[in-house]
Amino acid sequence: DIQMTQSPSSLSASVGDRVTITCQASHDISTSLNWYQQKPGRAPKLLIYEASNLETGVPSRFSGSGSGTEFTFTISSLQPEDVAKYYCQQYDMLPPSITFGQGTRLEIK
Amino acid sequence: QVQLVQSGAEVKRPGASVKISCKASKDSFPIYYIHWVRQAPGQGLEWLGVINLGGGSDFYAQRFRGRLTVTWDTSTSTVYLDLSRLRFDDTAIYFCARDGGSVGASKFDLWGQGSLVTVSS
């Protein structure tokens, strides 16, 4: 199985800051990577799919990049409502195999 | 309304089975795959398995094979997760999720609200 290593595990930043989270895959996964946001008591929400595509309705301050084994998720200007836990997720559909990163807890300073 | 609505909380004894439902609203279609993901208290997300609503084929994460079954009832647009031989570490919130990815890709773009399963003696 492909392992996903996400860092940092937690992060504190100020409103307006640029925030970056990274995810490393144990094997080349091309761009088969998604990013989710999860707020306390809620289901996860899809933000970025196929490494760099912004899901419909998601603010443009969120972005993703990378391919192969190294991926980056960025919030260009942190907002108070962005306080949440963020997860990367790799997928392979033949046969289905899906793995999440350990998550990054994002807080406001 | 586009939504997946899951069944309520369950409390089960170790060794018992639990069956959770996930009903898709008319507006949430087309749906090709439904996945199940769980989250233990204070922990991360863990993928359990997937069902193809077209052909009914299913596939499970290695560690759940033999005690996890996912089924689809076309008449009620409901997917079921059945987990047997429950252990204390099966205590978690279980989520169903629609896969809205294109061919060969995957993205969980619609989620149920979650169903809490507590395994307690």
GROMACS .gro file of C-alpha atoms in nm:
model
  230
    1ASP     CA    1   0.000   0.000   0.000
    2ILE     CA    2   0.105   0.356  -0.064
    3GLN     CA    3   0.185   0.553   0.250
    4MET     CA    4   0.124   0.926   0.276
    5THR     CA    5   0.338   1.143   0.504
    6GLN     CA    6   0.181   1.479   0.576
    7SER     CA    7   0.354   1.768   0.751
    8PRO     CA    8   0.340   1.956   0.971
    9SER     CA    9   0.101   1.782   1.209
   10SER     CA   10  -0.007   2.120   1.345
   11LEU     CA   11   0.039   2.478   1.242
   12SER     CA   12  -0.041   2.817   1.391
   13ALA     CA   13  -0.048   3.127   1.172
   14SER     CA   14  -0.190   3.479   1.167
   15VAL     CA   15  -0.481   3.605   0.961
   16GLY     CA   16  -0.350   3.705   0.622
   17ASP     CA   17  -0.051   3.471   0.632
   18ARG     CA   18   0.043   3.232   0.356
   19VAL     CA   19   0.014   2.874   0.482
   20THR     CA   20   0.170   2.565   0.325
   21ILE     CA   21   0.115   2.197   0.401
   22THR     CA   22   0.308   1.919   0.231
   23CYS     CA   23   0.229   1.558   0.156
   24GLN     CA   24   0.479   1.296   0.046
   25ALA     CA   25   0.381   0.966  -0.116
   26SER     CA   26   0.586   0.650  -0.069
   27HIS     CA   27   0.558   0.577  -0.443
   28ASP     CA   28   0.493   0.778  -0.756
   29ILE     CA   29   0.118   0.853  -0.769
   30SER     CA   30   0.130   1.100  -1.061
   31THR     CA   31  -0.143   1.355  -0.971
   32SER     CA   32  -0.379   1.112  -0.795
   33LEU     CA   33  -0.408   1.329  -0.488
   34ASN     CA   34  -0.690   1.525  -0.325
   35TRP     CA   35  -0.706   1.770  -0.034
   36TYR     CA   36  -0.988   1.793   0.221
   37GLN     CA   37  -1.082   2.031   0.499
   38GLN     CA   38  -1.255   1.903   0.813
   39LYS     CA   39  -1.403   2.127   1.079
   40PRO     CA   40  -1.489   1.987   1.425
   41GLY     CA   41  -1.803   1.776   1.426
   42ARG     CA   42  -1.838   1.792   1.048
   43ALA     CA   43  -1.773   1.565   0.755
   44PRO     CA   44  -1.467   1.640   0.542
   45LYS     CA   45  -1.506   1.880   0.251
   46LEU     CA   46  -1.325   1.843  -0.082
   47LEU     CA   47  -1.108   2.143  -0.168
   48ILE     CA   48  -0.858   2.030  -0.434
   49TYR     CA   49  -0.874   1.727  -0.664
   50GLU     CA   50  -0.615   1.571  -0.895
   51ALA     CA   51  -0.342   1.765  -0.713
   52SER     CA   52  -0.418   2.110  -0.847
   53ASN     CA   53  -0.783   2.147  -0.947
   54LEU     CA   54  -1.003   2.370  -0.735
   55GLU     CA   55  -1.337   2.211  -0.653
   56THR     CA   56  -1.640   2.415  -0.760
   57GLY     CA   57  -1.740   2.672  -0.500
   58VAL     CA   58  -1.412   2.662  -0.308
   59PRO     CA   59  -1.245   3.003  -0.255
   60SER     CA   60  -0.949   3.077  -0.480
   61ARG     CA   61  -0.715   3.136  -0.186
   62PHE     CA   62  -0.685   2.757  -0.170
   63SER     CA   63  -0.450   2.589  -0.416
   64GLY     CA   64  -0.256   2.269  -0.469
   65SER     CA   65   0.047   2.164  -0.668
   66GLY     CA   66   0.284   1.876  -0.722
   67SER     CA   67   0.309   1.541  -0.893
   68GLY     CA   68   0.487   1.212  -0.842
   69THR     CA   69   0.569   1.191  -0.472
   70GLU     CA   70   0.572   1.554  -0.352
   71PHE     CA   71   0.261   1.766  -0.311
   72THR     CA   72   0.184   2.105  -0.162
   73PHE     CA   73  -0.137   2.263  -0.039
   74THR     CA   74  -0.142   2.641   0.006
   75ILE     CA   75  -0.375   2.898   0.156
   76SER     CA   76  -0.262   3.229   0.010
   77SER     CA   77  -0.418   3.450   0.278
   78LEU     CA   78  -0.539   3.275   0.592
   79GLN     CA   79  -0.889   3.362   0.708
   80PRO     CA   80  -1.047   3.291   1.049
   81GLU     CA   81  -1.291   3.045   0.894
   82ASP     CA   82  -0.999   2.834   0.769
   83VAL     CA   83  -0.938   2.694   1.118
   84ALA     CA   84  -0.976   2.320   1.059
   85LYS     CA   85  -0.787   1.999   1.005
   86TYR     CA   86  -0.658   1.935   0.652
   87TYR     CA   87  -0.596   1.595   0.495
   88CYS     CA   88  -0.431   1.480   0.178
   89GLN     CA   89  -0.563   1.163   0.015
   90GLN     CA   90  -0.410   0.946  -0.254
   91TYR     CA   91  -0.613   0.714  -0.470
   92ASP     CA   92  -0.565   0.428  -0.706
   93MET     CA   93  -0.879   0.283  -0.859
   94LEU     CA   94  -0.733  -0.028  -1.020
   95PRO     CA   95  -0.787  -0.199  -0.779
   96PRO     CA   96  -0.924   0.057  -0.537
   97SER     CA   97  -0.673   0.166  -0.277
   98ILE     CA   98  -0.713   0.491  -0.090
   99THR     CA   99  -0.493   0.636   0.182
  100PHE     CA  100  -0.521   0.957   0.381
  101GLY     CA  101  -0.238   1.155   0.530
  102GLN     CA  102  -0.230   1.193   0.907
  103GLY     CA  103  -0.379   1.542   0.890
  104THR     CA  104  -0.263   1.895   0.975
  105ARG     CA  105  -0.438   2.094   1.245
  106LEU     CA  106  -0.443   2.462   1.150
  107GLU     CA  107  -0.503   2.731   1.412
  108ILE     CA  108  -0.502   3.109   1.420
  109LYS     CA  109  -0.236   3.284   1.632
  110GLN     CA  110  -3.141   1.873  -0.229
  111VAL     CA  111  -2.809   1.703  -0.296
  112GLN     CA  112  -2.731   1.491   0.008
  113LEU     CA  113  -2.641   1.158   0.156
  114VAL     CA  114  -2.833   1.089   0.476
  115GLN     CA  115  -2.697   0.831   0.716
  116SER     CA  116  -2.862   0.634   0.994
  117GLY     CA  117  -2.824   0.724   1.358
  118ALA     CA  118  -2.584   0.632   1.634
  119GLU     CA  119  -2.540   0.270   1.741
  120VAL     CA  120  -2.405   0.108   2.056
  121LYS     CA  121  -2.289  -0.251   2.018
  122ARG     CA  122  -2.120  -0.517   2.228
  123PRO     CA  123  -1.783  -0.662   2.123
  124GLY     CA  124  -1.836  -0.950   1.882
  125ALA     CA  125  -2.167  -0.814   1.753
  126SER     CA  126  -2.242  -0.672   1.408
  127VAL     CA  127  -2.358  -0.328   1.303
  128LYS     CA  128  -2.540  -0.217   0.989
  129ILE     CA  129  -2.532   0.149   0.886
  130SER     CA  130  -2.732   0.300   0.602
  131CYS     CA  131  -2.657   0.583   0.362
  132LYS     CA  132  -2.952   0.708   0.155
  133ALA     CA  133  -2.887   0.915  -0.155
  134SER     CA  134  -3.128   1.191  -0.250
  135LYS     CA  135  -3.260   1.201  -0.606
  136ASP     CA  136  -3.057   1.514  -0.680
  137SER     CA  137  -2.731   1.350  -0.576
  138PHE     CA  138  -2.736   1.124  -0.883
  139PRO     CA  139  -2.566   1.017  -1.101
  140ILE     CA  140  -2.358   0.819  -0.856
  141TYR     CA  141  -2.118   0.553  -0.976
  142TYR     CA  142  -1.929   0.471  -0.658
  143ILE     CA  143  -1.996   0.511  -0.287
  144HIS     CA  144  -1.707   0.483  -0.043
  145TRP     CA  145  -1.700   0.431   0.332
  146VAL     CA  146  -1.451   0.613   0.554
  147ARG     CA  147  -1.424   0.606   0.932
  148GLN     CA  148  -1.271   0.828   1.196
  149ALA     CA  149  -1.190   0.703   1.544
  150PRO     CA  150  -1.220   0.958   1.827
  151GLY     CA  151  -0.953   1.226   1.788
  152GLN     CA  152  -0.793   1.037   1.500
  153GLY     CA  153  -0.755   1.071   1.125
  154LEU     CA  154  -0.952   0.933   0.832
  155GLU     CA  155  -0.940   0.567   0.731
  156TRP     CA  156  -1.080   0.427   0.406
  157LEU     CA  157  -1.282   0.107   0.447
  158GLY     CA  158  -1.415   0.013   0.106
  159VAL     CA  159  -1.618   0.102  -0.203
  160ILE     CA  160  -1.916  -0.022  -0.401
  161ASN     CA  161  -1.989   0.029  -0.768
  162LEU     CA  162  -2.358   0.114  -0.793
  163GLY     CA  163  -2.370   0.017  -1.158
  164GLY     CA  164  -2.258  -0.342  -1.133
  165GLY     CA  165  -2.274  -0.392  -0.758
  166SER     CA  166  -1.907  -0.491  -0.736
  167ASP     CA  167  -1.735  -0.409  -0.409
  168PHE     CA  168  -1.380  -0.382  -0.282
  169TYR     CA  169  -1.246  -0.353   0.071
  170ALA     CA  170  -0.930  -0.240   0.242
  171GLN     CA  171  -0.717  -0.542   0.327
  172ARG     CA  172  -0.762  -0.519   0.702
  173PHE     CA  173  -1.142  -0.530   0.677
  174ARG     CA  174  -1.181  -0.816   0.434
  175GLY     CA  175  -1.381  -1.098   0.582
  176ARG     CA  176  -1.582  -0.885   0.823
  177LEU     CA  177  -1.699  -0.590   0.610
  178THR     CA  178  -1.979  -0.604   0.353
  179VAL     CA  179  -2.115  -0.310   0.154
  180THR     CA  180  -2.440  -0.350  -0.038
  181TRP     CA  181  -2.667  -0.134  -0.252
  182ASP     CA  182  -3.047  -0.138  -0.258
  183THR     CA  183  -3.153   0.013  -0.587
  184SER     CA  184  -3.518   0.034  -0.489
  185THR     CA  185  -3.448   0.270  -0.199
  186SER     CA  186  -3.124   0.431  -0.326
  187THR     CA  187  -2.955   0.319  -0.006
  188VAL     CA  188  -2.608   0.184   0.053
  189TYR     CA  189  -2.544  -0.031   0.358
  190LEU     CA  190  -2.226  -0.100   0.552
  191ASP     CA  191  -2.226  -0.419   0.758
  192LEU     CA  192  -1.932  -0.469   0.993
  193SER     CA  193  -1.916  -0.791   1.192
  194ARG     CA  194  -1.713  -0.922   1.487
  195LEU     CA  195  -1.692  -0.573   1.632
  196ARG     CA  196  -1.396  -0.478   1.850
  197PHE     CA  197  -1.345  -0.188   2.087
  198ASP     CA  198  -1.121  -0.016   1.829
  199ASP     CA  199  -1.409  -0.013   1.578
  200THR     CA  200  -1.555   0.273   1.781
  201ALA     CA  201  -1.565   0.557   1.530
  202ILE     CA  202  -1.774   0.786   1.317
  203TYR     CA  203  -1.849   0.614   0.987
  204PHE     CA  204  -1.898   0.832   0.679
  205CYS     CA  205  -2.030   0.743   0.336
  206ALA     CA  206  -1.906   0.952   0.045
  207ARG     CA  207  -1.994   0.987  -0.323
  208ASP     CA  208  -1.712   0.951  -0.568
  209GLY     CA  209  -1.751   1.228  -0.825
  210GLY     CA  210  -1.426   1.159  -1.007
  211SER     CA  211  -1.387   1.115  -1.379
  212VAL     CA  212  -1.283   0.783  -1.533
  213GLY     CA  213  -0.970   0.657  -1.361
  214ALA     CA  214  -0.981   0.936  -1.103
  215SER     CA  215  -1.148   0.971  -0.767
  216LYS     CA  216  -1.274   1.254  -0.551
  217PHE     CA  217  -1.511   1.236  -0.257
  218ASP     CA  218  -1.729   1.535  -0.341
  219LEU     CA  219  -2.038   1.462  -0.131
  220TRP     CA  220  -2.036   1.317   0.221
  221GLY     CA  221  -2.295   1.186   0.459
  222GLN     CA  222  -2.322   1.347   0.800
  223GLY     CA  223  -2.160   1.050   0.974
  224SER     CA  224  -2.288   0.769   1.197
  225LEU     CA  225  -2.130   0.713   1.538
  226VAL     CA  226  -2.071   0.351   1.628
  227THR     CA  227  -1.968   0.283   1.987
  228VAL     CA  228  -1.844  -0.061   2.085
  229SER     CA  229  -1.878  -0.105   2.457
  230SER     CA  230  -1.924  -0.388   2.702
   0.00000   0.00000   0.00000
